[in-house]
């Protein structure tokens, strides 16, 4: 029975791996549909709870998948779910990286890279804005986000300083 | 062009990125890889990240695999990926265990909220800093802004935006090169 569940976890997430363009956020609705509606592994409240924890932990958003695996089948489930969601896309990235490296001296790969750079920059800035909108509920939140961004642009110190001060300011303002 | 990066350096570098990566690992990845260790330039980093973005899977994972392979082949790719995932997985399990007990304490909520706001600021600052260092051409500015508005402001589906903008941006880069 346990082997059956692990197999199901592996198949479910491996089949999502190669369509997850843009990472876990892009397939979040589909993960929810599979896990809650199709497979009936958990209810909405548990799903939301796991999502919140996965956002609070460091690391990529796919950690939600790891956590679902852990919830369903402990450490084995965690490892199976994480491998299933990451390995197929990692193998593809490996192959793509080799192809790009082999042709990197050719003009068109250089042109393609030049074209990809601004898109990557725009998308990072966009994800910053989307995250800020979700995280900042008041003026204090926006001030912390803005201050942290400014610190990063103006200083070469470790960003952990800004993150620590922001967290401290938030705690102090809430307790006062 | 690229300097020698050992397997240990790769593993420890990505381990650090994963450990620091609260609120998303992208800003930390750039901080450690470009600023702290100087493995690649900002432009090179953005290019690898851009390739990682159009492929399925988390862009930072794809970046780790490609950089690992570039410096140390298959072993480098595997070590980078393992390094990047190790700490987040451990912390995740710890958090999941603790969360239920402490979520209701007020200052814990405030700390998590403050850290989330700061994390968002880190991502914004990272994008601005990379832009400053890369000095985009006018065409690159245009496509960077288009990608930002499409996803950040209009919140259009990522796949559609990537499918439309990437070919156009590459075509523009080709034209700019010829001009």
Coordinates of C-alpha atoms in Angstrom, one line a residue:
Chain A
X1 CA 0.0 0.0 0.0
X2 CA 2.8 2.3 1.0
X3 CA 4.7 1.5 -2.2
X4 CA 1.6 2.2 -4.1
X5 CA 1.3 5.7 -2.6
X6 CA 5.0 6.5 -3.3
X7 CA 4.4 5.4 -6.9
X8 CA 1.4 7.6 -7.1
X9 CA 3.4 10.6 -5.7
X10 CA 6.2 9.9 -8.2
X11 CA 3.9 9.7 -11.2
X12 CA 1.8 12.8 -10.2
X13 CA 4.7 15.2 -9.7
X14 CA 7.0 13.8 -12.5
X15 CA 4.2 14.4 -15.0
X16 CA 4.0 18.0 -13.8
X17 CA 7.8 18.6 -13.9
X18 CA 8.1 19.2 -17.7
X19 CA 5.2 21.5 -17.9
X20 CA 6.3 23.7 -15.0
X21 CA 7.7 26.6 -17.1
X22 CA 8.2 29.4 -14.7
X23 CA 8.6 27.2 -11.7
X24 CA 6.0 26.0 -9.2
X25 CA 3.9 29.2 -9.3
X26 CA 2.9 28.4 -12.8
X27 CA 1.6 24.9 -11.9
X28 CA 0.2 25.8 -8.5
X29 CA -3.4 25.6 -9.7
X30 CA -2.8 22.2 -11.3
X31 CA -1.0 20.9 -8.1
X32 CA -4.1 22.0 -6.1
X33 CA -6.4 20.3 -8.6
X34 CA -4.5 17.0 -8.6
X35 CA -3.9 16.8 -4.8
X36 CA -7.2 18.1 -3.5
X37 CA -9.7 17.3 -6.2
X38 CA -8.5 14.4 -8.2
X39 CA -6.5 12.3 -5.7
X40 CA -8.3 13.6 -2.6
X41 CA -5.0 13.5 -0.5
X42 CA -6.0 16.5 1.6
X43 CA -8.6 19.2 2.0
X44 CA -8.4 22.9 1.0
X45 CA -7.4 24.0 4.5
X46 CA -4.5 21.6 4.8
X47 CA -3.3 22.6 1.3
X48 CA -3.3 26.3 2.2
X49 CA -1.5 25.5 5.4
X50 CA 1.2 23.6 3.6
X51 CA 1.5 26.4 1.0
X52 CA 2.1 29.0 3.7
X53 CA 4.9 26.9 5.3
X54 CA 6.5 26.3 1.9
X55 CA 6.6 30.1 1.3
X56 CA 8.2 30.8 4.7
X57 CA 11.0 28.3 4.2
X58 CA 14.1 29.3 2.1
X59 CA 14.4 27.8 -1.3
X60 CA 12.3 27.5 -4.4
X61 CA 8.5 27.4 -4.4
X62 CA 8.6 23.7 -5.5
X63 CA 9.2 23.0 -1.8
X64 CA 5.4 22.9 -1.6
X65 CA 5.6 19.6 -3.5
X66 CA 8.2 18.3 -1.1
X67 CA 6.0 19.2 1.8
X68 CA 3.0 17.4 0.2
X69 CA 5.2 14.3 -0.1
X70 CA 6.2 14.6 3.5
X71 CA 2.6 15.0 4.7
X72 CA 1.5 11.9 2.7
X73 CA 4.4 9.5 3.3
X74 CA 7.0 11.0 5.7
X75 CA 10.7 11.2 4.7
X76 CA 10.3 8.7 1.8
X77 CA 7.4 10.8 0.5
X78 CA 9.5 14.0 0.8
X79 CA 12.4 12.5 -1.2
X80 CA 10.2 10.9 -3.9
X81 CA 8.1 14.0 -4.4
X82 CA 11.1 16.3 -4.6
X83 CA 13.0 14.0 -7.0
X84 CA 9.9 13.6 -9.2
X85 CA 9.2 17.3 -9.6
X86 CA 12.9 18.3 -10.0
X87 CA 14.7 15.5 -11.9
X88 CA 12.9 15.6 -15.3
X89 CA 13.3 19.4 -15.6
X90 CA 16.9 19.2 -14.3
X91 CA 17.9 16.6 -16.9
X92 CA 16.3 18.9 -19.6
X93 CA 18.3 21.9 -18.3
X94 CA 21.4 19.8 -18.3
X95 CA 20.9 18.9 -22.0
X96 CA 20.0 22.4 -22.9
X97 CA 23.0 23.8 -21.1
X98 CA 25.3 21.4 -23.0
X99 CA 23.7 22.4 -26.4
X100 CA 24.1 26.1 -25.6
X101 CA 27.7 25.6 -24.4
X102 CA 28.6 23.7 -27.6
X103 CA 27.3 26.4 -29.8
X104 CA 28.2 29.3 -27.5
X105 CA 30.9 30.6 -29.9
X106 CA 28.4 31.0 -32.7
X107 CA 26.8 34.3 -33.4
X108 CA 23.2 33.2 -33.0
X109 CA 23.7 31.8 -29.5
X110 CA 25.2 35.1 -28.5
X111 CA 22.3 36.9 -30.1
X112 CA 19.8 34.6 -28.3
X113 CA 21.5 35.2 -25.0
X114 CA 21.4 39.0 -25.6
X115 CA 17.7 38.6 -26.2
X116 CA 17.1 36.5 -23.1
X117 CA 18.9 38.9 -20.7
X118 CA 16.3 41.7 -20.7
X119 CA 13.5 39.2 -20.4
X120 CA 15.1 37.6 -17.3
X121 CA 15.6 41.1 -15.8
X122 CA 12.0 42.1 -16.4
X123 CA 10.7 38.9 -14.9
X124 CA 12.8 39.2 -11.8
X125 CA 11.6 42.8 -11.3
X126 CA 8.0 41.6 -11.9
X127 CA 8.3 38.8 -9.4
X128 CA 9.6 41.3 -6.9
X129 CA 6.5 43.5 -7.4
X130 CA 4.1 40.6 -7.2
X131 CA 5.8 39.3 -4.0
X132 CA 5.7 42.8 -2.5
X133 CA 2.0 43.2 -3.3
X134 CA 1.3 39.9 -1.5
X135 CA 3.6 40.6 1.4
X136 CA 3.0 44.3 2.1
X137 CA -0.3 45.0 3.8
X138 CA 0.5 48.5 5.2
X139 CA 2.8 51.5 4.9
X140 CA 5.3 49.7 7.1
X141 CA 5.5 46.7 4.8
X142 CA 6.1 48.9 1.7
X143 CA 8.7 50.9 3.6
X144 CA 10.6 47.7 4.5
X145 CA 10.4 46.4 0.9
X146 CA 11.6 49.8 -0.4
X147 CA 14.3 50.2 2.1
X148 CA 15.6 46.7 1.5
X149 CA 15.6 47.2 -2.3
X150 CA 17.5 50.5 -1.8
X151 CA 20.0 48.9 0.5
X152 CA 20.7 46.3 -2.1
X153 CA 21.2 48.8 -4.9
X154 CA 23.4 51.2 -3.0
X155 CA 25.5 48.8 -0.9
X156 CA 27.6 45.8 -1.5
X157 CA 27.2 44.5 2.0
X158 CA 25.5 41.2 2.7
X159 CA 21.7 41.6 2.1
X160 CA 21.1 39.6 5.3
X161 CA 21.7 43.0 7.1
X162 CA 18.8 44.6 5.4
X163 CA 16.6 41.5 5.9
X164 CA 17.5 41.4 9.6
X165 CA 16.8 45.1 10.2
X166 CA 13.5 44.9 8.3
X167 CA 12.3 41.9 10.4
X168 CA 13.4 43.7 13.6
X169 CA 11.6 46.9 12.7
X170 CA 8.4 44.9 11.9
X171 CA 8.6 43.2 15.3
X172 CA 9.3 46.4 17.3
X173 CA 6.5 48.3 15.5
X174 CA 4.0 45.5 16.2
X175 CA 4.9 45.2 19.9
X176 CA 4.8 49.0 20.6
Chain B
X1 CA 37.4 33.2 -19.8
X2 CA 35.9 31.3 -16.9
X3 CA 38.1 30.5 -13.9
X4 CA 38.4 27.2 -12.3
X5 CA 35.7 26.4 -9.7
X6 CA 36.2 23.2 -7.7
X7 CA 33.5 20.7 -6.9
X8 CA 33.7 21.6 -3.2
X9 CA 33.4 25.3 -4.0
X10 CA 30.3 24.6 -6.1
X11 CA 28.6 22.5 -3.5
X12 CA 29.4 24.9 -0.6
X13 CA 28.4 27.9 -2.7
X14 CA 25.0 26.5 -3.6
X15 CA 24.6 25.2 0.0
X16 CA 24.9 28.7 1.2
X17 CA 22.5 30.0 -1.4
X18 CA 19.9 27.5 -0.2
X19 CA 20.5 28.3 3.4
X20 CA 20.1 32.0 2.9
X21 CA 17.3 31.8 0.5
X22 CA 14.4 33.0 2.6
X23 CA 11.7 34.5 0.5
X24 CA 13.1 33.0 -2.7
X25 CA 16.6 32.0 -3.7
X26 CA 17.0 34.2 -6.8
X27 CA 18.5 37.3 -5.0
X28 CA 20.8 35.2 -2.9
X29 CA 22.0 33.2 -5.9
X30 CA 23.1 36.4 -7.6
X31 CA 24.7 37.8 -4.4
X32 CA 26.8 34.7 -3.8
X33 CA 27.6 33.7 -7.4
X34 CA 28.2 37.2 -8.9
X35 CA 29.1 39.5 -6.1
X36 CA 30.6 37.4 -3.4
X37 CA 32.4 34.7 -5.3
X38 CA 32.7 36.2 -8.8
X39 CA 32.0 32.9 -10.6
X40 CA 30.4 34.7 -13.6
X41 CA 29.5 38.3 -14.6
X42 CA 26.1 39.8 -14.1
X43 CA 25.4 39.5 -17.8
X44 CA 26.5 35.9 -18.0
X45 CA 24.4 35.2 -15.0
X46 CA 21.3 36.9 -16.5
X47 CA 21.8 34.9 -19.7
X48 CA 21.9 31.5 -17.8
X49 CA 19.0 32.5 -15.7
X50 CA 17.1 33.5 -18.8
X51 CA 17.7 30.1 -20.3
X52 CA 16.6 28.6 -17.0
X53 CA 13.5 30.7 -17.2
X54 CA 12.2 29.5 -20.6
X55 CA 12.8 25.8 -19.6
X56 CA 10.4 24.0 -17.3
X57 CA 11.3 23.8 -13.7
X58 CA 12.5 26.4 -11.2
X59 CA 14.8 28.9 -13.0
X60 CA 17.4 28.9 -10.2
X61 CA 17.5 25.0 -10.2
X62 CA 18.1 25.1 -13.9
X63 CA 20.7 27.7 -13.5
X64 CA 22.5 25.6 -10.8
X65 CA 22.5 22.6 -13.1
X66 CA 23.9 24.6 -16.0
X67 CA 26.6 26.4 -14.0
X68 CA 27.6 23.2 -12.2
X69 CA 28.0 21.4 -15.5
X70 CA 29.9 24.3 -17.0
X71 CA 32.5 24.2 -14.2
X72 CA 32.7 20.5 -13.3
X73 CA 30.6 18.5 -15.7
X74 CA 28.0 16.0 -14.7
X75 CA 29.3 15.8 -11.1
X76 CA 29.3 19.5 -10.8
X77 CA 25.6 19.7 -11.9
X78 CA 24.6 17.0 -9.4
X79 CA 26.5 18.6 -6.6
X80 CA 25.1 22.0 -7.3
X81 CA 21.6 20.7 -7.3
X82 CA 22.1 18.7 -4.1
X83 CA 23.8 21.7 -2.4
X84 CA 20.9 24.0 -3.4
X85 CA 18.2 21.6 -2.1
X86 CA 19.8 20.3 1.1
X87 CA 19.2 23.1 3.5
X88 CA 15.8 24.2 2.3
X89 CA 14.5 20.6 2.7
X90 CA 15.9 20.3 6.2
X91 CA 14.6 23.8 7.2
X92 CA 11.2 23.0 5.6
X93 CA 10.7 19.9 7.7
X94 CA 11.7 21.8 10.8
X95 CA 9.4 24.7 10.0
X96 CA 6.5 22.3 9.3
X97 CA 7.0 20.7 12.7
X98 CA 7.2 24.0 14.6
X99 CA 4.8 26.1 12.6
X100 CA 1.6 24.8 14.2
X101 CA 2.9 25.5 17.7
X102 CA 4.1 29.1 17.2
X103 CA 2.0 30.6 14.4
X104 CA -0.4 32.2 16.9
X105 CA 2.4 34.1 18.9
X106 CA 2.0 37.8 17.8
X107 CA 5.7 38.6 17.4
X108 CA 6.3 35.5 15.3
X109 CA 3.7 36.7 12.9
X110 CA 5.2 40.2 12.8
X111 CA 8.7 38.7 12.2
X112 CA 7.5 36.5 9.4
X113 CA 5.6 39.5 7.9
X114 CA 8.6 41.8 8.1
X115 CA 10.9 39.1 6.6
X116 CA 8.4 38.6 3.7
X117 CA 8.4 42.4 3.0
X118 CA 12.1 42.5 3.1
X119 CA 12.4 39.4 0.9
X120 CA 10.2 41.2 -1.7
X121 CA 12.5 44.2 -1.5
X122 CA 15.6 42.0 -2.1
X123 CA 14.1 40.7 -5.3
X124 CA 13.4 44.2 -6.6
X125 CA 16.8 45.4 -5.5
X126 CA 18.5 42.5 -7.3
X127 CA 16.7 43.3 -10.6
X128 CA 17.7 47.0 -10.3
X129 CA 21.3 46.2 -9.5
X130 CA 21.7 43.7 -12.3
X131 CA 20.1 46.3 -14.7
X132 CA 22.6 48.9 -13.5
X133 CA 25.6 46.6 -14.0
X134 CA 24.5 45.2 -17.4
X135 CA 23.8 48.6 -19.0
X136 CA 21.1 47.4 -21.4
X137 CA 20.8 48.7 -24.9
X138 CA 17.6 50.7 -25.8
X139 CA 16.0 47.5 -27.3
X140 CA 16.9 45.6 -24.1
X141 CA 15.3 48.3 -22.0
X142 CA 12.1 48.0 -24.1
X143 CA 11.8 44.3 -23.8
X144 CA 12.8 44.2 -20.1
X145 CA 10.0 46.8 -19.5
X146 CA 7.5 44.8 -21.6
X147 CA 8.3 41.6 -19.6
X148 CA 8.0 43.5 -16.3
X149 CA 4.6 45.2 -17.2
X150 CA 3.1 42.0 -18.7
X151 CA 3.9 39.9 -15.6
X152 CA 4.2 42.4 -12.8
X153 CA 1.5 44.9 -13.7
X154 CA -1.0 43.1 -16.0
X155 CA -0.3 39.6 -14.4
X156 CA -0.6 37.8 -17.8
X157 CA 0.1 34.1 -17.9
X158 CA 3.9 33.5 -17.8
X159 CA 4.0 30.9 -20.6
X160 CA 2.2 33.2 -23.0
X161 CA 4.4 36.1 -22.2
X162 CA 7.6 34.1 -22.6
X163 CA 6.4 32.5 -25.9
X164 CA 5.6 36.0 -27.4
X165 CA 8.4 38.1 -25.9
X166 CA 11.5 35.8 -26.1
X167 CA 11.4 35.4 -29.9
X168 CA 10.8 39.1 -30.4
X169 CA 13.5 40.1 -28.0
X170 CA 16.0 37.7 -29.7
X171 CA 15.0 39.1 -33.1
X172 CA 15.5 42.6 -31.8
X173 CA 18.9 41.7 -30.5
X174 CA 19.8 40.3 -33.9
X175 CA 18.7 43.5 -35.6
X176 CA 20.6 45.7 -33.1
X177 CA 23.7 43.7 -33.7
X178 CA 23.5 44.1 -37.4
X179 CA 22.8 47.8 -37.2

